[in-house]
GROMACS .gro file of C-alpha atoms in nm:
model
  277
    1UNK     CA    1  -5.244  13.841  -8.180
    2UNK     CA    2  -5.506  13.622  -8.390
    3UNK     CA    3  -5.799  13.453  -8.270
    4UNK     CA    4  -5.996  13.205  -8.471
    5UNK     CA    5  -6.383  13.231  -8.384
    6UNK     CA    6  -6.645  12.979  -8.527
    7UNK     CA    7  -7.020  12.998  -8.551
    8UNK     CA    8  -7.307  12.896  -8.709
    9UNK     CA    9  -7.625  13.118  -8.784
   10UNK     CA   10  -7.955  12.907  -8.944
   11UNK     CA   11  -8.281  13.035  -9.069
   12UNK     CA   12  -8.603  12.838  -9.161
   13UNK     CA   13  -8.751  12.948  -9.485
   14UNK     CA   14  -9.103  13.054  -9.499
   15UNK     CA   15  -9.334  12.777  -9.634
   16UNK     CA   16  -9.400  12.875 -10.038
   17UNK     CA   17  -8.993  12.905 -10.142
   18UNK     CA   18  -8.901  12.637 -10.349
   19UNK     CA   19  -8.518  12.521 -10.371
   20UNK     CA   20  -8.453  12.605 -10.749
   21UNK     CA   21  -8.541  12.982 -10.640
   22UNK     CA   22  -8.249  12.991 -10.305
   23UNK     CA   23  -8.042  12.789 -10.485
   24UNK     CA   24  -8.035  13.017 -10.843
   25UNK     CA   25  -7.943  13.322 -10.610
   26UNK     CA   26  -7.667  13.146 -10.450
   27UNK     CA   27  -7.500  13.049 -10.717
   28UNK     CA   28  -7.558  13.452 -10.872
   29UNK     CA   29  -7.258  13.580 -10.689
   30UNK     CA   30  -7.356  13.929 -10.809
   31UNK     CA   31  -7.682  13.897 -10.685
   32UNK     CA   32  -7.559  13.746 -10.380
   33UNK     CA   33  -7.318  14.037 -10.329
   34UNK     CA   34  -7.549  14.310 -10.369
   35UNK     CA   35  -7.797  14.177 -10.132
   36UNK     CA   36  -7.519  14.269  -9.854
   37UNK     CA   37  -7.553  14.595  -9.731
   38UNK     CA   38  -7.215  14.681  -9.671
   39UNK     CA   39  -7.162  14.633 -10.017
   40UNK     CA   40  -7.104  14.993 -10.156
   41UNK     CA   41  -6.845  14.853 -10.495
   42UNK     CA   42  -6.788  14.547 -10.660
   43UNK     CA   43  -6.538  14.452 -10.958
   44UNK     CA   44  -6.419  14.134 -11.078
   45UNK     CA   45  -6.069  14.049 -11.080
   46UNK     CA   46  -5.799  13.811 -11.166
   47UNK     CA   47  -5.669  13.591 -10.878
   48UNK     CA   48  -5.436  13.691 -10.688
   49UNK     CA   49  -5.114  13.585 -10.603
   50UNK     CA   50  -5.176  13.503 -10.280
   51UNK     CA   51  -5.478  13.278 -10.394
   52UNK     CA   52  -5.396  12.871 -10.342
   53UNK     CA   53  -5.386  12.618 -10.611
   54UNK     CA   54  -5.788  12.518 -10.528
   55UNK     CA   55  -5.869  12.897 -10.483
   56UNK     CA   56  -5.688  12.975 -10.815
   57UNK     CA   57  -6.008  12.875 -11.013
   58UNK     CA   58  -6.208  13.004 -10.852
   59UNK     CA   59  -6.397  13.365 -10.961
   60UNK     CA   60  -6.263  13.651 -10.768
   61UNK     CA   61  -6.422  13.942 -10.715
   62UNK     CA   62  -6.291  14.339 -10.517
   63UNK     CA   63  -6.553  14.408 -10.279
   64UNK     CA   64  -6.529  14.741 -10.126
   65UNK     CA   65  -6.758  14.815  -9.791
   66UNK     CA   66  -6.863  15.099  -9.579
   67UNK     CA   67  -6.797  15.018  -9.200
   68UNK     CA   68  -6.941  15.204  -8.896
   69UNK     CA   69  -6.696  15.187  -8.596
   70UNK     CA   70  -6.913  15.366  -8.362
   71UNK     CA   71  -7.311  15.378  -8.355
   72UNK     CA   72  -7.457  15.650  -8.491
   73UNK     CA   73  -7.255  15.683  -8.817
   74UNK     CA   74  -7.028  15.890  -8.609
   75UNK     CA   75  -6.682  15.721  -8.734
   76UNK     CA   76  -6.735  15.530  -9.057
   77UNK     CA   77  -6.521  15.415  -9.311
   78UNK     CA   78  -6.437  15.259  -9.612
   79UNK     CA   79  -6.287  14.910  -9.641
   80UNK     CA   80  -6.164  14.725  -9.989
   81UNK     CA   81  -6.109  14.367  -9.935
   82UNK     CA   82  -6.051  13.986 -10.244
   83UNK     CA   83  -6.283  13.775 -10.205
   84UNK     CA   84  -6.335  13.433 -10.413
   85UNK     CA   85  -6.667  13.226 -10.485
   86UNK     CA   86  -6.716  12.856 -10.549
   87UNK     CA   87  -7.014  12.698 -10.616
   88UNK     CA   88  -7.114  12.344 -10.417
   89UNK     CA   89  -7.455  12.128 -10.502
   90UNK     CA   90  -7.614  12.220 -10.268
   91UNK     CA   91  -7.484  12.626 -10.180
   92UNK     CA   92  -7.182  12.861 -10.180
   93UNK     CA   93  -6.864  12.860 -10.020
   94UNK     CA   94  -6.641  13.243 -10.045
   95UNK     CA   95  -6.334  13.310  -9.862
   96UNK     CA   96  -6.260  13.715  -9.815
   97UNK     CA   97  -5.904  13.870  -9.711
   98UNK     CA   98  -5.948  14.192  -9.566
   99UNK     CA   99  -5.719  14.393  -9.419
  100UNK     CA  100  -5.514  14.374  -9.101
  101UNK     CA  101  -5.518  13.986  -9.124
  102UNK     CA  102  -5.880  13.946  -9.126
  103UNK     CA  103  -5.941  13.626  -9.290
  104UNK     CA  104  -6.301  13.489  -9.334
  105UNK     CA  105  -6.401  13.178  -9.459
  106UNK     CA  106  -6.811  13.106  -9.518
  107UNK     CA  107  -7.004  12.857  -9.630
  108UNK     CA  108  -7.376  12.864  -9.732
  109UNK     CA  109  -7.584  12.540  -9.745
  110UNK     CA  110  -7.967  12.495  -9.859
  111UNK     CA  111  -8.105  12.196  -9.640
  112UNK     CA  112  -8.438  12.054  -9.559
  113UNK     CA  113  -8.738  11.878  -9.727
  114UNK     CA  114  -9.047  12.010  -9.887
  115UNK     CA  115  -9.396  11.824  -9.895
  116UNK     CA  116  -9.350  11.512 -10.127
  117UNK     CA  117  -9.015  11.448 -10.070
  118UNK     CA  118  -8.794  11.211  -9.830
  119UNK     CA  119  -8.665  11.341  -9.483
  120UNK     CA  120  -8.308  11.294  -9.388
  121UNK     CA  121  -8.153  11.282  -9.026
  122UNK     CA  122  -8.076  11.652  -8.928
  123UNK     CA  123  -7.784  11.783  -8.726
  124UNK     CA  124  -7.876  11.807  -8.358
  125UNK     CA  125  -7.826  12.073  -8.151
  126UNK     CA  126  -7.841  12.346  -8.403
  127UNK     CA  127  -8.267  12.399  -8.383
  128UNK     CA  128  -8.267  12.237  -8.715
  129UNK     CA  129  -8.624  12.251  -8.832
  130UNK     CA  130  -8.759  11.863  -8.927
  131UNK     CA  131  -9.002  12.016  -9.190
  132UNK     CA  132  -8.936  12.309  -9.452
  133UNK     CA  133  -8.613  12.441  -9.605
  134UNK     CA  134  -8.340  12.654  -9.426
  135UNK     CA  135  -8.052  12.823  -9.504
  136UNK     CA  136  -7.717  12.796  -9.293
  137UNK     CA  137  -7.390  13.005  -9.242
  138UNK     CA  138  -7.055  12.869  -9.131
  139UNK     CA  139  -6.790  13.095  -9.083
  140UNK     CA  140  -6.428  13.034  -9.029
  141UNK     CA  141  -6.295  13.384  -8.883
  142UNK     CA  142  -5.900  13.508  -8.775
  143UNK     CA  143  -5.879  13.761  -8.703
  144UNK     CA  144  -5.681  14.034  -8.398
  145UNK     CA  145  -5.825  13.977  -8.083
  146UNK     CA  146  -5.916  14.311  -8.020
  147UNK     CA  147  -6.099  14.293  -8.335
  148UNK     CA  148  -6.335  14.002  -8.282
  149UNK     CA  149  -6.616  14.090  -8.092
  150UNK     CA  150  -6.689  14.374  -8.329
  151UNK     CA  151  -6.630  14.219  -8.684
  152UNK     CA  152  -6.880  13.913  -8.554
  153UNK     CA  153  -7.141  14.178  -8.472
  154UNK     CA  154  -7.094  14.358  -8.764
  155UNK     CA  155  -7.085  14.019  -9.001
  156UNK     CA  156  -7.388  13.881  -8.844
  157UNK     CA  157  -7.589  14.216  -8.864
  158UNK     CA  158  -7.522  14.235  -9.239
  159UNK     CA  159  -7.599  13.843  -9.327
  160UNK     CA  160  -7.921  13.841  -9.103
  161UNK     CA  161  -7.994  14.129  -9.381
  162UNK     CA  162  -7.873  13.973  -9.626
  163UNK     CA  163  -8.114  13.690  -9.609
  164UNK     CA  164  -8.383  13.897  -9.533
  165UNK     CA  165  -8.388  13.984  -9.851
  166UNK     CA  166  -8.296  13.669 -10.007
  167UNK     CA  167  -8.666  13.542  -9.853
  168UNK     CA  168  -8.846  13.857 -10.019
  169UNK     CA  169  -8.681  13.846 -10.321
  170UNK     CA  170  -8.779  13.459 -10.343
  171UNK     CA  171  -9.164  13.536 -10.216
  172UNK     CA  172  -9.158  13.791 -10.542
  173UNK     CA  173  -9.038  13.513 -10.777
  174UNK     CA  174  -9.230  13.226 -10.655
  175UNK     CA  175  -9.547  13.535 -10.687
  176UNK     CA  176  -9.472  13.600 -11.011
  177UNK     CA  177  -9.453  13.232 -11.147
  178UNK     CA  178  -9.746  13.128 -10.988
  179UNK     CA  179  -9.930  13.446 -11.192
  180UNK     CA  180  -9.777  13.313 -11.483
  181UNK     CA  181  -9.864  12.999 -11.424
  182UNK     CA  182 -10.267  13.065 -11.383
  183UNK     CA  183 -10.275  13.282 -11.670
  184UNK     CA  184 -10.149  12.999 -11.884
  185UNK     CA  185 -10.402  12.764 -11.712
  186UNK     CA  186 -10.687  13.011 -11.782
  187UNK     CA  187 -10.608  13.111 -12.149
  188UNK     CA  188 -10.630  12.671 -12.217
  189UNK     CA  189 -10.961  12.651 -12.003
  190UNK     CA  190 -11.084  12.999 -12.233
  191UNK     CA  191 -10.979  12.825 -12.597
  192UNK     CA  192 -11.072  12.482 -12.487
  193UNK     CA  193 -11.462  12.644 -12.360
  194UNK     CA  194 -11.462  12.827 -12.695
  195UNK     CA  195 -11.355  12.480 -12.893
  196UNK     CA  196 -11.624  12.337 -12.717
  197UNK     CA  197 -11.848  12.617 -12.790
  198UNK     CA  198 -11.837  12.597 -13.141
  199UNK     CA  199 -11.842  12.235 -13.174
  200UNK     CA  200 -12.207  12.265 -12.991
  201UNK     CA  201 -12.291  12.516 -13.224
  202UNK     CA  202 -12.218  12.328 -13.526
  203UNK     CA  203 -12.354  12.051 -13.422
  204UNK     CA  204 -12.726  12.212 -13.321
  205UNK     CA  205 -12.721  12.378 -13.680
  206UNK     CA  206 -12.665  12.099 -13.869
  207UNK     CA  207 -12.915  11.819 -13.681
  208UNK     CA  208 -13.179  11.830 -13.915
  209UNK     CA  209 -12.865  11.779 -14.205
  210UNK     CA  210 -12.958  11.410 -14.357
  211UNK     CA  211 -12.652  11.286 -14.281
  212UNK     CA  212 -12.731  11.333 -13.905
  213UNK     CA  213 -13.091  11.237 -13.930
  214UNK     CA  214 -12.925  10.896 -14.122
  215UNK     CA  215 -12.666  10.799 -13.940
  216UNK     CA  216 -12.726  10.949 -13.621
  217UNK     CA  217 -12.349  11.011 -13.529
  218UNK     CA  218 -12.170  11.351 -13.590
  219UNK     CA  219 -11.977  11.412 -13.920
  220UNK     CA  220 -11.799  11.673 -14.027
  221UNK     CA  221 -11.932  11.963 -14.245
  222UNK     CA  222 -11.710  11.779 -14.567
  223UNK     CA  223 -11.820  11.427 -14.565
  224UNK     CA  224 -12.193  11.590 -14.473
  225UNK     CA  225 -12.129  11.780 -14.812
  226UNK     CA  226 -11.998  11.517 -15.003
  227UNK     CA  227 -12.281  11.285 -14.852
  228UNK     CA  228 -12.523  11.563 -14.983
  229UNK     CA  229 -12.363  11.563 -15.348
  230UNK     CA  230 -12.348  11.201 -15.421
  231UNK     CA  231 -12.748  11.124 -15.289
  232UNK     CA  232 -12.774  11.452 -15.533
  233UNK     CA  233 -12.615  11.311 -15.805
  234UNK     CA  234 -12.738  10.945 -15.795
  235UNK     CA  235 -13.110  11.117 -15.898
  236UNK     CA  236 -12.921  11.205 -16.238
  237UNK     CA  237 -12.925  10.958 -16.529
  238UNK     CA  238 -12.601  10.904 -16.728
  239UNK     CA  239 -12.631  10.997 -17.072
  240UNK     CA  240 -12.292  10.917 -17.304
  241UNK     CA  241 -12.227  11.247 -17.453
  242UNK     CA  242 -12.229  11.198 -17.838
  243UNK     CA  243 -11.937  11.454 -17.986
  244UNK     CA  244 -12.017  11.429 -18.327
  245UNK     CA  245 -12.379  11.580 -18.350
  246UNK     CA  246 -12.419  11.902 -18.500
  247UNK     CA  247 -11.995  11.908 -18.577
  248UNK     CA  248 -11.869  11.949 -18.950
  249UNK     CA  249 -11.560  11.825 -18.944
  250UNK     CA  250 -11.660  11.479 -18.790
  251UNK     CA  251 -11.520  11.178 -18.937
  252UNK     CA  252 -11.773  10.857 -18.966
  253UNK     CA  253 -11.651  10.553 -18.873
  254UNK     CA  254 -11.600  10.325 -19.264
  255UNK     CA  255 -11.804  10.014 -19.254
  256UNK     CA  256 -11.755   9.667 -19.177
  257UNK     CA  257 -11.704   9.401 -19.401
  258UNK     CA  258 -12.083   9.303 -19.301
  259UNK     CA  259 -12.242   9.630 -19.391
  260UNK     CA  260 -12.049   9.686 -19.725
  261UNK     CA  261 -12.272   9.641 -20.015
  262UNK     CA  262 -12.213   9.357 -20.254
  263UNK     CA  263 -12.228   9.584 -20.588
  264UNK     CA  264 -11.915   9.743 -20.469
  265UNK     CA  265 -11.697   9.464 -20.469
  266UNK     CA  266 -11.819   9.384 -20.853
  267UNK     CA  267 -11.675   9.692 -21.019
  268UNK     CA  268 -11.402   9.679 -21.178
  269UNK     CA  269 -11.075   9.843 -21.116
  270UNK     CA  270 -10.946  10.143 -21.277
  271UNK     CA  271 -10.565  10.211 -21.325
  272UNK     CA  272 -10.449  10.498 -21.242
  273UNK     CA  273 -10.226  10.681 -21.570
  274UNK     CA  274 -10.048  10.969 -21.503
  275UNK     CA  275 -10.154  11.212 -21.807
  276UNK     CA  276  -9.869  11.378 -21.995
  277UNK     CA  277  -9.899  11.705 -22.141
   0.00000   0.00000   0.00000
């Protein structure tokens, strides 16, 4: 005979967790998967036939787990089970069917409010935490009566484990972007110090330059340069460079009608005649 049990589990997140970090393992079914210790296979699969029109598109994976029936890993066994995942805003939802009619349907949801941001009205009775994030389990279970007691035991064993290290795994990335973070923010302060460094140094070599001393304000090394040339070259005379002195082949300009001598225009002129031989 089948019994339907339902229960909720809820943990507060430590204080230094940020949401993108639970939220991008949520929706990493592998990762998600792995991080359950019963978990000894996984495969992906196509769905079913058994899978519903909603649960059709969903991504299906064969989970395969190693069960202890009696403490002490006395009588333990192996158990291969579908199981789907669907991704919601704000969590996970899966829905495994195991053997002997064990059918489990959970639901993960990332709640709360960090420091900056608005508080909502909580769920009472549940020990909801009014400050912080926290992580909370719903599961749908039917399953034989017989059966109940222990597959609740065992499925809340392995999810209090699971999160466990869902919370360590976060502290490690939140550890490593904040180290990432500072190095970044101490390589700028280390090239803006030496900018700043060099700037000073320039600018204590070049104060006696004139075109400090002139214009009292700073200028950079090429307009101090070209400052330097032109008072340079403004001491220089301009001299129009004559081309034709001392050259052979120059050609002197003919007269004017002014400077042409008056005999000139006296002679006579010759014909030219072509001499025949």
């Amino acid at each position: 005979m089948s019994k339907r049990t339902v229960f909720t589990t809820l943990t507060a997140l430590p204080p230094g967790i940020t949401r993108s970090t639970v939220m991008e393992t949520l929706r990493t079914h592998t990762e998600m998967i792995d991080l359950n210790p019963l978990v000894q296979e996984r495969h992906i699969i196509k769905p079913p036939t058994k899978a519903s029109a909603e649960e059709y598109h969903c991504i299906w994976y064969q989970l395969t787990d190693r069960v202890q029936y009696l403490p002490g890993n006395l009588v333990a066994g192996k158990v291969s089970y579908d199981v789907c995942f669907h991704d919601l805003p704000n969590g996970l939802q899966t829905h495994c069917y195991a053997p002997l009619g064990l059918d489990i349907k959970g639901k993960w949801t990332l709640g709360g409010s960090l420091p900056g941001e608005s508080r909502e009205a909580v769920e009472i009775g549940l020990g909801v935490p009014k400050e912080g994030l926290w992580l909370r389990e719903d599961v749908d279970m039917r399953c034989n009566m017989l059966m109940t007691s222990f597959v609740k035991k065992t499925l809340k064993k392995a999810h209090a484990s699971l999160v466990d290290r869902l919370v360590e795994k976060a502290h490690l990335v939140e550890a490593k972007v904040y180290n990432e973070r500072l190095m970044d923010e101490r390589r700028r302060s280390s090239s803006s110090a030496n900018v700043h460094g060099r700037s000073e140094s320039w600018k204590n070599n070049n104060a006696t330059h004139p075109a400090f001393s002139e214009t009292g304000s700073s200028v950079s090394p090429y307009q101090s340069e070209r400052i330097s040339y032109q008072s340079r070259s403004s001491s220089y005379s301009t001299v129009e460079p004559n081309y034709t002195i001392g050259n052979p082949y120059r050609q002197e300009a003919a007269p004017s009608e002014q400077e042409r001598p008056a005999e000139l225009d006296d002679r006579p002129v010759r014909p030219y005649v072509a001499e025949m031989e």
